[in-house]
Structure formats: C-alpha cells, structure tokens
C-alpha cells in the first residue's frame, strides 16, 4: 500500500507516524511546500518575543529524523499542484529546482491546513506588513525586528495569534495596538467575559481599537498608516494581519471534492472525503460541533492530531470515528489565563437554544492558604434539561485545570447539576474542599430546585419603584462604588432591618461576588420575600460596565484608541 500525504505539521505528520506504527510495509510519502514538516505552530509568537530562544526548538521533527524513526519519505519544499482521482496520482513541483513530477497513490490524505485570511484591501503587499502562520513567517518578522528595531506595531485581528504576539511585542518594549471590527477580543468568549481579557491587555499597555474597520494600508513617514473607516488612521512601524485563517482547499475544489462551510472539505466521521480513497484532516475540514451538532470549521491543533490518527487507522483497516469538536482552548494573556470549552452564551442563543448561566468568582485554592487568586467562571447550560453546553474561565491560577474538568464533563454528557458530584482532588495549595467546578454545580442545582432565582446583567431592572434594589455589601464597599438606585443593608444586619423593606415588592440583590447576596436571598425568602440574586456580583458588573464604557465612549472614558 502506498499512501501520499499532502501537508505535514499536525494532521499530516501524525497520520504518517500512525500509519507506520500500524503497517511496517506501507510506502509513505509526505509533500510539504514549506521547509518544515512538523513544527510548533502555537509557539511561533514566543520565538519572536525571545521566550523561545533557539529556532530549532520550534521544529519537532526534521525530514531526516522522521525518516530515521519511521522510514517516511518527507519531501519539503515540494508543492502538490493538482490531484487526479481518476488516475490516483498527484502533480508535484519541486520548489527548489522547478522540476515537475507525478506521484501515484493507493490512499491520499489531504492535510493542507489553513492560510492567513488576506483581505482585498489597498496596500496589502507592503513590505512592512506581515502575516504569522508558518515558521518562515516567524523568521521574517523576527529578522525585521532585529534589523530595524521598530518601536510600534498594529495588529489587525483579535484572536489567539494576535493576543500572543501582542504580549511578546510588548515584552520587547514596543507600543502595540490591536484593531478589531467586532467590539471584543477572542470570539470563543462572551463579551462580558472578554472584558477581563481587555482589562489585562490594557493593564500591560496594549491599546485596543475595538469596533473599528480596517480599509487599507499606506506607507507613510517610514512606517505604515492603517486606514480606518470614519476614523483617523493608526500609524505604526510595522503591521501584522491576524484577522483569521481560511481553509486552503483549492486543490480539493479543483479535484471535485465536496466542499462545505467557508469552502472547507466535507468529510464523514472516518475522515473520508466525497471521493473514494481520499481522506482529509486538520484545519481544512468541516466537522460536527460536539455540543450543537452543527457543521463548523475549527482550527485547533488538538482536533487536527486526532483526525490524523483516525484517518491513519481507517486506511490501515481499522474503524475509527471522529466524534466532533467542542473547541476547548486556553491562552496566556500576560499574567492571566483565559480558557473556554463548548459553546458560549452568545452562540447558544444563535443556535436557538434556551439557556441559562451561572457566574462565580471562586479562589484558585483554599482561602486560608497563602497566594490564592480569584478566577471568574461562567458556565452555560440548557434550561429544563440542564444539559451542560460550555464554560469560560479567566484568572491567574488553576484555570486550565478547571476548564479541562468541564470539557471532560461535556464530552461525558453530564448534566450541569451533576458537577456537584465530581470527586476532585483537594489539598490547600491546589484547591478547596468544594472545588470551583463543584461550586458551579451547587449553584445550578439550587436553580433547578428553585432555591436560587437569578437576575443577569442583560436584564432591564424596573426603575419605577415596583421592585426593591438591595446591595448587601459593607458600608465601605458600597461607598467605594455601587449601582444607582440600590439601597445598602449589609447582609449581617439584614435580619434586624427587614422592616425597612416592602414585602409586597420583589427584591433584586447584589453583593461583591454573589455569595453574600445569595445568603441575603435565603434570609429574605425565609421571611416571605420574593428574591433574585445577581449573577456575578458587583465585581463582575463593574468590570463589564467599565469595559463597555471604554469601548463605546473613548473620549468620555479617557482612552486613547
């Protein structure tokens, strides 16, 4: 059996190694148009920033090491230019010599990946304008910085690569501005949770121009002007386009393979395309979202590796199936960690799901053990069924641990109420006896049983006197900032001051994190009041509202966009 693989990196290289492990006699040929067959794509920004010092650390395997270990013929700087399913061959060009050749196959795996989205805008070809996707891109940016010592950069786009690059450029001492058409960074997060990411970026000197549309680029004064719709241009010494990626599927299209979302390759759960004996994996393929069942395009390394393994299994006579992607991801944002899994509230609503959320601010470990830090968790679940749909966490310690637990719970089909039953490891330096994941489960169980009723930031509170608005924080906390219209009765004084409240009116309660206001609601409910607890607390409210102010009213809020 002869297997030809188009593209290395995650999916293609994984498939090649797996095929060899399953079939010692198979002939395996990999064509990779870049000079690198397997590299740490996610590590590229950290080489630019100097965190990773040795460029060889980015290269996980070389053609020589891969051949030595697996006897796989890795041909770098070779571009496949056409697929001929009728003849079961591919046309290949040696990019170094220009030589054209034709290679036959019994099985073909397409792992072309994705390419940086290149908008059709004036000035896209300027030499001070870069994209970051490959090792070659990385070296080009690194060389430019080392040679020219730019003082400023504009990054167009607000996804993973942009945020990681922003951090690394700031560490080099550069002024950095991120410009993004949506009014938030990191689309896997809801806008309210993205507010904490925005705050961390601003705290480290990154300027955010959110809600701005890029219309082109012009060379000016030795640098580049980023032209914005209806706004003053942003000037910088260099610009990096990081506005997303598009599946690189022109070969598949020309060969007549069925295409799907955004031109991605349609595959079944065995990673088989619409053409016999052709498989496809990685960033170029359409997959099912594990939570919604919808067709999606998710460009992440973990799924690409799994898909490469599945394609290899099936080529070698196995019966492996890809059960879908749920988009689990994590990112370092300066000192903060932000992570998500499943779907957020925004996308759940778009999918027509009837959802609710809980927002909590637990400590990363036991409060009495030194060094604990607050994290903010948002868990999304379906009303009525309490099906667990997704989660987002931002914080400084223990974020990755909790998101992995929640990702596993989603994959296992657990209900959100069952999070309370998880038996998770506890020692004071690492967690609390009631882990933050358990706490989310307790809160959701209280909702399911009717013990807890919530109000959310999106809810419009009546301001006509028909309800009581109550803040149960201390007098000092209240004086330091509160929502207009709320009266202050500290929770520890509430029982003695119930006479100050009108029992005929529903009471909407807030505190700093949601805990004291929940206790207040239990006191009120036990005394005949109807009570609603604010999800997230004043800390959450204040962070989100400040962020909205900075985005919507730059002049009023004193922000230099």
Coordinates of C-alpha atoms in Angstrom, one line a residue:
X1 CA 0.0 0.0 0.0
X2 CA 1.3 3.4 -0.9
X3 CA 0.0 6.5 1.0
X4 CA 0.6 10.0 -0.2
X5 CA 0.0 12.8 2.3
X6 CA -0.3 16.4 1.3
X7 CA 0.9 18.7 4.1
X8 CA 2.8 17.9 7.3
X9 CA 2.6 19.8 10.6
X10 CA -0.2 18.4 12.9
X11 CA -2.6 16.3 10.9
X12 CA -0.3 15.0 8.2
X13 CA 2.7 14.2 10.3
X14 CA 0.5 12.5 12.9
X15 CA -1.1 10.4 10.2
X16 CA 2.2 9.4 8.7
X17 CA 3.6 8.2 12.0
X18 CA 0.4 6.3 12.9
X19 CA 0.3 4.5 9.6
X20 CA 3.9 3.4 10.1
X21 CA 3.1 2.1 13.6
X22 CA 0.2 0.1 12.1
X23 CA 1.8 -1.0 8.9
X24 CA 5.5 -1.6 8.6
X25 CA 5.3 -2.4 4.9
X26 CA 3.4 0.7 3.7
X27 CA 5.1 3.2 1.5
X28 CA 4.5 6.6 2.9
X29 CA 5.4 9.9 1.1
X30 CA 4.6 13.3 2.5
X31 CA 4.8 16.5 0.4
X32 CA 5.2 19.8 2.3
X33 CA 5.6 23.0 0.5
X34 CA 7.3 24.8 3.3
X35 CA 10.7 23.9 4.6
X36 CA 9.4 22.4 7.8
X37 CA 7.4 19.2 8.2
X38 CA 6.5 19.3 11.8
X39 CA 6.7 22.4 13.9
X40 CA 5.1 24.1 17.0
X41 CA 2.7 26.5 15.3
X42 CA 1.4 27.7 18.7
X43 CA 5.0 28.6 19.8
X44 CA 5.8 31.0 16.9
X45 CA 4.9 34.3 18.8
X46 CA 7.1 33.2 21.7
X47 CA 10.1 32.9 19.4
X48 CA 9.5 36.4 18.1
X49 CA 9.4 37.6 21.7
X50 CA 12.5 35.8 22.7
X51 CA 10.8 33.4 25.2
X52 CA 11.9 30.6 23.0
X53 CA 15.5 31.4 22.1
X54 CA 16.6 28.5 19.8
X55 CA 14.8 28.4 16.5
X56 CA 15.4 24.6 16.4
X57 CA 13.1 24.3 19.4
X58 CA 10.2 25.1 17.1
X59 CA 11.0 22.2 14.8
X60 CA 9.5 19.0 16.3
X61 CA 10.9 16.7 13.6
X62 CA 13.1 17.1 10.6
X63 CA 12.8 15.1 7.3
X64 CA 16.0 13.2 8.4
X65 CA 14.7 12.4 11.9
X66 CA 11.3 11.4 10.6
X67 CA 12.9 9.0 8.1
X68 CA 15.3 7.6 10.6
X69 CA 12.5 6.8 13.1
X70 CA 9.6 6.0 10.8
X71 CA 11.0 5.4 7.3
X72 CA 8.6 8.0 5.9
X73 CA 9.8 9.9 2.9
X74 CA 9.3 13.6 3.8
X75 CA 9.7 15.9 0.8
X76 CA 9.9 19.5 1.9
X77 CA 9.7 22.4 -0.5
X78 CA 7.5 20.3 -2.7
X79 CA 4.1 21.6 -3.6
X80 CA 1.3 19.5 -4.8
X81 CA -0.4 21.4 -7.7
X82 CA -3.1 19.0 -8.7
X83 CA -5.0 15.9 -7.7
X84 CA -6.1 13.4 -10.3
X85 CA -8.6 11.0 -8.6
X86 CA -9.3 9.1 -11.9
X87 CA -5.6 8.2 -12.2
X88 CA -5.0 8.1 -8.5
X89 CA -2.0 10.5 -8.9
X90 CA -0.9 13.9 -7.7
X91 CA 1.1 16.5 -9.6
X92 CA 4.0 17.9 -7.7
X93 CA 6.5 20.7 -8.2
X94 CA 9.9 20.8 -6.6
X95 CA 10.0 24.5 -5.4
X96 CA 13.8 24.5 -5.3
X97 CA 14.5 23.1 -8.8
X98 CA 11.3 23.7 -10.6
X99 CA 11.1 20.1 -11.6
X100 CA 7.6 18.7 -12.1
X101 CA 6.7 15.1 -11.3
X102 CA 3.6 12.9 -10.9
X103 CA 3.2 10.6 -7.9
X104 CA 0.8 7.7 -7.7
X105 CA -1.1 6.7 -4.6
X106 CA -3.4 4.0 -3.2
X107 CA -4.6 6.2 -0.5
X108 CA -4.4 10.0 -0.3
X109 CA -4.6 12.2 2.8
X110 CA -5.1 15.9 2.4
X111 CA -3.7 18.0 5.3
X112 CA -3.3 21.4 3.6
X113 CA -4.2 23.4 6.7
X114 CA -5.3 26.9 6.6
X115 CA -3.8 30.1 5.3
X116 CA -4.0 33.6 6.8
X117 CA -7.0 35.5 5.6
X118 CA -5.8 38.1 3.2
X119 CA -8.3 40.9 2.8
X120 CA -8.5 42.5 -0.6
X121 CA -7.5 45.9 0.7
X122 CA -5.2 48.6 -0.7
X123 CA -1.6 48.2 0.5
X124 CA -1.8 44.5 1.5
X125 CA 1.5 43.8 -0.3
X126 CA 3.6 46.4 1.6
X127 CA 6.9 45.1 2.9
X128 CA 6.2 46.3 6.5
X129 CA 3.0 44.3 6.6
X130 CA 3.3 40.7 7.8
X131 CA 1.2 37.6 8.5
X132 CA 2.1 34.9 11.0
X133 CA 1.3 31.3 10.2
X134 CA 4.4 29.4 9.3
X135 CA 8.0 29.1 10.6
X136 CA 9.1 31.2 7.5
X137 CA 6.6 33.9 8.6
X138 CA 8.1 33.9 12.0
X139 CA 11.7 34.2 10.8
X140 CA 10.7 37.1 8.5
X141 CA 9.1 39.0 11.4
X142 CA 11.9 38.2 13.8
X143 CA 14.6 39.3 11.2
X144 CA 12.7 42.5 10.5
X145 CA 12.5 43.4 14.2
X146 CA 16.2 42.5 14.9
X147 CA 17.3 44.6 11.9
X148 CA 15.0 47.6 12.1
X149 CA 14.2 47.8 15.8
X150 CA 10.6 49.0 15.3
X151 CA 9.1 51.0 18.1
X152 CA 5.4 50.3 17.4
X153 CA 3.1 47.8 15.8
X154 CA -0.5 47.5 14.8
X155 CA -2.1 44.0 14.9
X156 CA -5.2 43.6 12.8
X157 CA -7.4 41.0 14.4
X158 CA -8.2 39.9 18.0
X159 CA -7.7 36.1 18.1
X160 CA -5.2 33.7 19.6
X161 CA -2.2 34.7 17.4
X162 CA -2.8 38.4 17.8
X163 CA -3.0 38.3 21.6
X164 CA 0.0 36.1 21.9
X165 CA 2.0 38.3 19.5
X166 CA 0.8 41.5 21.3
X167 CA 2.2 40.1 24.6
X168 CA 5.6 39.2 23.0
X169 CA 6.0 42.5 21.2
X170 CA 5.2 44.4 24.5
X171 CA 7.9 42.3 26.2
X172 CA 10.3 43.7 23.5
X173 CA 9.3 47.2 24.5
X174 CA 7.1 48.0 21.5
X175 CA 3.9 50.1 21.5
X176 CA 1.2 47.8 20.4
X177 CA -2.4 48.5 19.2
X178 CA -4.9 45.8 18.3
X179 CA -7.6 46.9 15.9
X180 CA -10.6 44.7 15.5
X181 CA -14.0 45.1 13.8
X182 CA -16.0 43.2 16.5
X183 CA -16.2 45.1 19.8
X184 CA -14.4 42.3 21.7
X185 CA -11.3 40.2 21.5
X186 CA -11.4 36.4 21.5
X187 CA -14.7 35.3 20.0
X188 CA -14.9 32.0 21.9
X189 CA -15.7 34.2 24.9
X190 CA -18.9 36.1 25.6
X191 CA -18.5 39.9 25.6
X192 CA -18.9 40.0 29.4
X193 CA -16.1 37.5 30.0
X194 CA -13.9 39.1 27.3
X195 CA -14.0 42.3 29.4
X196 CA -11.5 40.7 31.8
X197 CA -9.2 39.9 28.9
X198 CA -9.5 43.5 27.7
X199 CA -8.6 44.8 31.1
X200 CA -5.4 42.6 31.3
X201 CA -4.3 43.8 27.9
X202 CA -4.8 47.4 28.8
X203 CA -3.1 46.9 32.1
X204 CA 0.0 45.9 30.2
X205 CA -0.1 48.8 27.9
X206 CA -1.8 47.3 24.8
X207 CA -4.2 49.8 23.2
X208 CA -7.4 48.4 21.9
X209 CA -9.3 49.8 19.0
X210 CA -12.4 47.7 19.1
X211 CA -15.3 48.2 16.7
X212 CA -13.1 49.7 14.0
X213 CA -13.0 48.6 10.4
X214 CA -9.7 48.5 8.5
X215 CA -10.0 49.8 5.0
X216 CA -6.4 49.7 3.8
X217 CA -2.7 50.4 4.4
X218 CA -0.4 53.2 3.2
X219 CA 3.4 53.7 3.6
X220 CA 4.0 56.9 5.4
X221 CA 6.9 58.5 7.3
X222 CA 8.9 55.4 7.2
X223 CA 6.1 53.3 8.6
X224 CA 2.6 52.2 7.8
X225 CA -0.8 54.0 8.2
X226 CA -3.6 51.6 8.9
X227 CA -6.6 53.3 7.3
X228 CA -9.8 53.0 9.4
X229 CA -13.4 53.6 8.3
X230 CA -14.6 57.1 9.5
X231 CA -11.6 57.4 11.9
X232 CA -8.1 58.8 12.0
X233 CA -5.5 56.3 10.6
X234 CA -3.3 54.4 13.1
X235 CA 0.4 54.8 12.4
X236 CA 3.0 52.2 13.2
X237 CA 6.4 50.9 12.2
X238 CA 5.0 47.6 11.3
X239 CA 1.6 45.8 10.9
X240 CA 0.7 42.2 11.3
X241 CA -2.5 40.8 9.8
X242 CA -4.0 38.3 12.2
X243 CA -7.7 38.5 11.2
X244 CA -8.1 34.8 11.0
X245 CA -7.5 31.9 8.6
X246 CA -9.3 30.3 5.7
X247 CA -9.1 26.6 4.7
X248 CA -6.6 26.1 2.0
X249 CA -8.8 23.9 -0.3
X250 CA -8.2 25.0 -3.9
X251 CA -6.7 21.5 -4.7
X252 CA -9.7 19.8 -3.3
X253 CA -12.1 22.1 -5.2
X254 CA -10.2 21.6 -8.5
X255 CA -10.3 17.8 -7.9
X256 CA -14.1 17.9 -7.5
X257 CA -14.3 17.1 -3.8
X258 CA -17.4 18.2 -2.0
X259 CA -16.9 21.5 0.0
X260 CA -18.8 22.9 2.9
X261 CA -18.6 25.7 5.5
X262 CA -16.3 28.5 4.2
X263 CA -15.0 26.3 1.4
X264 CA -13.8 23.6 3.8
X265 CA -13.6 19.9 2.8
X266 CA -16.6 17.8 3.7
X267 CA -15.6 14.5 5.4
X268 CA -17.5 11.8 7.3
X269 CA -16.6 10.7 10.8
X270 CA -14.0 8.4 9.3
X271 CA -12.3 11.4 7.7
X272 CA -13.2 10.2 4.3
X273 CA -14.0 12.8 1.6
X274 CA -16.6 12.5 -1.1
X275 CA -14.0 10.8 -3.4
X276 CA -13.0 7.2 -2.8
X277 CA -9.6 6.7 -1.2
X278 CA -9.1 10.4 -0.4
X279 CA -9.1 11.4 3.2
X280 CA -8.8 14.9 4.7
X281 CA -7.8 16.2 8.2
X282 CA -6.9 19.3 10.1
X283 CA -7.8 23.0 9.6
X284 CA -9.1 22.4 6.1
X285 CA -12.0 20.1 7.0
X286 CA -15.6 20.7 8.1
X287 CA -16.5 18.9 11.3
X288 CA -19.6 18.5 13.6
X289 CA -19.6 20.6 16.7
X290 CA -19.9 18.1 19.6
X291 CA -22.4 20.3 21.5
X292 CA -24.7 21.7 18.8
X293 CA -24.2 19.0 16.1
X294 CA -23.8 21.9 13.6
X295 CA -21.3 21.9 10.7
X296 CA -18.4 24.1 11.8
X297 CA -14.8 24.9 11.0
X298 CA -12.5 24.9 14.0
X299 CA -8.8 25.5 13.5
X300 CA -7.1 23.9 16.6
X301 CA -4.1 21.6 16.9
X302 CA -5.8 19.0 19.2
X303 CA -8.5 18.1 16.7
X304 CA -6.1 18.0 13.8
X305 CA -3.9 15.5 15.6
X306 CA -6.8 13.3 16.5
X307 CA -8.1 13.4 12.9
X308 CA -4.7 12.4 11.5
X309 CA -4.7 9.4 13.8
X310 CA -8.3 8.4 12.8
X311 CA -7.6 8.7 9.1
X312 CA -4.5 6.5 9.5
X313 CA -6.4 3.9 11.5
X314 CA -9.1 3.6 8.8
X315 CA -6.5 3.5 5.9
X316 CA -4.9 0.6 7.8
X317 CA -8.1 -1.4 8.1
X318 CA -9.4 -0.1 11.4
X319 CA -12.7 1.5 12.2
X320 CA -12.0 4.8 14.0
X321 CA -14.5 7.7 14.2
X322 CA -14.2 11.4 14.9
X323 CA -17.0 12.3 17.4
X324 CA -16.8 16.0 16.9
X325 CA -15.0 19.2 18.1
X326 CA -16.0 21.2 21.1
X327 CA -13.5 24.0 20.8
X328 CA -11.6 23.6 24.0
X329 CA -8.8 26.2 24.2
X330 CA -6.6 28.1 26.5
X331 CA -4.4 31.2 26.1
X332 CA -1.9 33.0 28.2
X333 CA -2.7 36.8 28.4
X334 CA 0.3 38.3 30.1
X335 CA -0.2 37.2 33.8
X336 CA -3.7 35.9 33.1
X337 CA -5.0 32.6 31.7
X338 CA -8.2 32.5 29.7
X339 CA -9.9 29.3 28.7
X340 CA -13.1 28.1 27.1
X341 CA -14.8 24.9 26.0
X342 CA -18.1 24.0 24.3
X343 CA -20.2 27.0 23.2
X344 CA -20.7 30.4 24.8
X345 CA -24.0 32.0 25.7
X346 CA -23.9 34.2 22.5
X347 CA -23.6 31.2 20.2
X348 CA -26.0 29.1 22.2
X349 CA -28.7 31.8 21.6
X350 CA -27.8 32.0 17.9
X351 CA -28.3 28.2 17.7
X352 CA -31.8 28.6 19.1
X353 CA -31.1 27.0 22.5
X354 CA -32.9 28.2 25.6
X355 CA -30.0 28.7 28.0
X356 CA -29.1 30.0 31.4
X357 CA -25.7 30.7 33.0
X358 CA -24.1 30.9 36.4
X359 CA -21.2 33.3 37.1
X360 CA -19.0 32.8 40.1
X361 CA -15.7 34.1 41.4
X362 CA -14.0 31.4 43.4
X363 CA -10.5 31.3 44.7
X364 CA -7.9 29.2 42.9
X365 CA -7.2 27.3 46.2
X366 CA -8.2 27.3 49.8
X367 CA -8.5 30.9 51.1
X368 CA -6.5 30.3 54.2
X369 CA -3.5 29.0 52.3
X370 CA -1.3 32.0 51.1
X371 CA -1.3 33.0 47.4
X372 CA -4.8 32.2 46.3
X373 CA -6.2 34.3 43.5
X374 CA -9.7 34.9 42.2
X375 CA -10.9 33.5 39.0
X376 CA -14.1 34.2 37.1
X377 CA -16.2 31.3 35.8
X378 CA -19.2 31.3 33.5
X379 CA -21.0 28.0 32.9
X380 CA -23.6 27.8 30.2
X381 CA -26.4 25.1 30.4
X382 CA -29.7 24.4 28.8
X383 CA -32.9 25.3 30.7
X384 CA -35.3 22.4 31.5
X385 CA -32.8 19.7 30.6
X386 CA -29.7 21.2 32.4
X387 CA -27.5 19.8 29.6
X388 CA -24.0 21.2 30.1
X389 CA -23.2 23.4 27.0
X390 CA -20.0 25.3 27.7
X391 CA -17.8 27.2 30.1
X392 CA -15.4 30.1 30.1
X393 CA -12.8 30.9 32.8
X394 CA -10.4 33.8 33.3
X395 CA -8.0 34.0 36.2
X396 CA -4.4 33.6 37.3
X397 CA -4.1 30.1 38.7
X398 CA -5.9 26.8 38.2
X399 CA -7.8 28.0 35.1
X400 CA -6.5 25.2 32.8
X401 CA -7.3 22.5 35.4
X402 CA -10.9 23.6 35.8
X403 CA -11.6 24.0 32.1
X404 CA -10.3 20.5 31.4
X405 CA -12.7 19.1 34.0
X406 CA -15.6 20.9 32.4
X407 CA -14.5 19.9 28.9
X408 CA -14.5 16.3 30.1
X409 CA -17.9 16.7 31.7
X410 CA -19.3 18.0 28.5
X411 CA -17.8 15.1 26.5
X412 CA -19.2 12.6 29.0
X413 CA -22.7 14.0 28.6
X414 CA -23.0 15.1 32.2
X415 CA -25.8 17.4 33.3
X416 CA -24.7 20.7 34.8
X417 CA -26.3 19.7 38.1
X418 CA -24.0 16.7 38.2
X419 CA -20.9 18.9 38.5
X420 CA -21.6 18.9 42.2
X421 CA -20.9 15.2 42.4
X422 CA -17.5 15.2 40.9
X423 CA -14.9 13.8 43.3
X424 CA -11.9 16.2 42.6
X425 CA -8.5 16.3 44.3
X426 CA -8.1 18.6 47.2
X427 CA -5.2 20.0 49.2
X428 CA -5.0 23.6 50.4
X429 CA -2.2 24.6 47.9
X430 CA -4.2 23.4 45.0
X431 CA -7.9 23.7 45.6
X432 CA -10.7 24.0 48.1
X433 CA -12.7 21.2 49.6
X434 CA -15.6 22.5 47.5
X435 CA -13.8 22.9 44.1
X436 CA -14.9 25.8 41.9
X437 CA -16.4 23.2 39.5
X438 CA -18.4 21.7 42.4
X439 CA -19.5 25.2 43.4
X440 CA -20.9 25.8 39.9
X441 CA -22.8 22.5 40.2
X442 CA -24.2 23.6 43.6
X443 CA -25.4 26.8 42.2
X444 CA -27.1 25.1 39.2
X445 CA -28.7 22.5 41.5
X446 CA -30.1 25.4 43.5
X447 CA -31.6 26.9 40.4
X448 CA -33.1 23.5 39.4
X449 CA -34.6 23.1 42.8
X450 CA -36.0 26.6 43.0
X451 CA -33.7 27.6 45.9
X452 CA -31.9 30.2 43.7
X453 CA -33.5 32.7 41.4
X454 CA -31.2 35.0 39.4
X455 CA -31.1 38.2 37.6
X456 CA -28.5 38.9 34.9
X457 CA -26.6 41.9 33.6
X458 CA -28.8 41.8 30.4
X459 CA -32.0 42.1 32.4
X460 CA -33.6 45.5 32.5
X461 CA -34.5 46.2 36.1
X462 CA -37.7 48.2 36.7
X463 CA -36.9 51.7 37.9
X464 CA -40.5 52.7 38.7
X465 CA -40.4 51.7 42.3
X466 CA -42.2 48.4 41.7
X467 CA -39.1 46.4 43.0
X468 CA -36.6 46.8 45.8
X469 CA -32.9 47.1 44.7
X470 CA -30.7 46.0 47.6
X471 CA -26.9 46.0 47.9
X472 CA -25.7 43.7 50.8
X473 CA -22.1 44.7 50.9
X474 CA -20.5 46.6 53.7
X475 CA -21.0 50.3 54.1
X476 CA -17.4 50.9 53.0
X477 CA -17.7 48.7 49.9
X478 CA -20.9 50.5 48.9
X479 CA -19.3 53.9 49.3
X480 CA -16.5 52.7 47.0
X481 CA -18.9 52.2 44.2
X482 CA -22.4 51.0 43.6
X483 CA -25.2 50.9 41.1
X484 CA -27.5 53.9 41.2
X485 CA -30.9 53.2 42.8
X486 CA -29.7 50.4 45.1
X487 CA -30.1 50.8 48.9
X488 CA -27.4 49.4 51.2
X489 CA -28.1 47.0 54.0
X490 CA -25.1 44.8 54.9
X491 CA -26.1 41.1 55.0
X492 CA -25.1 40.7 58.6
X493 CA -27.6 43.5 59.5
X494 CA -30.4 42.3 57.3
X495 CA -32.5 40.2 59.8
X496 CA -32.7 43.2 62.1
X497 CA -33.6 45.6 59.3
X498 CA -36.2 43.6 57.4
X499 CA -38.8 46.2 58.5
X500 CA -37.2 48.7 56.1
X501 CA -38.2 46.6 53.1
X502 CA -41.6 46.3 51.5
X503 CA -42.6 42.6 51.5
X504 CA -45.0 43.2 48.6
X505 CA -42.2 44.0 46.2
X506 CA -39.7 41.6 44.7
X507 CA -36.1 42.2 45.9
X508 CA -33.2 42.3 43.5
X509 CA -30.0 41.8 45.4
X510 CA -26.3 42.3 44.7
X511 CA -23.0 41.9 46.6
X512 CA -19.4 41.8 45.6
X513 CA -19.2 38.2 44.3
X514 CA -22.7 36.7 44.6
X515 CA -22.2 34.8 47.9
X516 CA -23.5 37.3 50.4
X517 CA -26.4 38.3 48.2
X518 CA -27.3 34.6 47.9
X519 CA -27.3 34.3 51.7
X520 CA -29.4 37.5 51.8
X521 CA -31.9 35.9 49.4
X522 CA -32.2 32.9 51.7
X523 CA -32.9 35.2 54.6
X524 CA -35.5 37.1 52.6
X525 CA -37.1 34.1 51.2
X526 CA -37.4 32.6 54.7
X527 CA -39.2 35.7 55.8
X528 CA -41.8 35.8 52.9
X529 CA -40.0 37.9 50.3
X530 CA -39.5 37.1 46.6
X531 CA -35.8 37.5 45.9
X532 CA -33.5 37.5 42.9
X533 CA -29.7 37.2 43.2
X534 CA -27.4 39.0 40.7
X535 CA -25.2 36.5 38.8
X536 CA -21.6 37.5 39.1
X537 CA -21.7 40.2 41.8
X538 CA -20.6 43.8 41.7
X539 CA -17.1 42.9 40.9
X540 CA -18.3 41.3 37.6
X541 CA -20.8 44.2 37.0
X542 CA -18.1 46.8 37.5
X543 CA -15.6 45.1 35.2
X544 CA -18.1 44.7 32.3
X545 CA -19.5 48.1 32.6
X546 CA -16.1 49.8 32.7
X547 CA -15.1 47.8 29.6
X548 CA -18.2 48.9 27.7
X549 CA -17.6 52.5 28.7
X550 CA -14.0 52.3 27.3
X551 CA -15.2 50.7 24.0
X552 CA -18.2 52.9 23.4
X553 CA -17.1 56.3 24.6
X554 CA -13.3 56.7 24.2
X555 CA -13.3 60.4 24.8
X556 CA -15.5 60.3 27.9
X557 CA -13.5 57.5 29.4
X558 CA -10.1 58.9 28.7
X559 CA -8.9 56.2 26.4
X560 CA -6.6 56.8 23.6
X561 CA -7.7 54.4 20.9

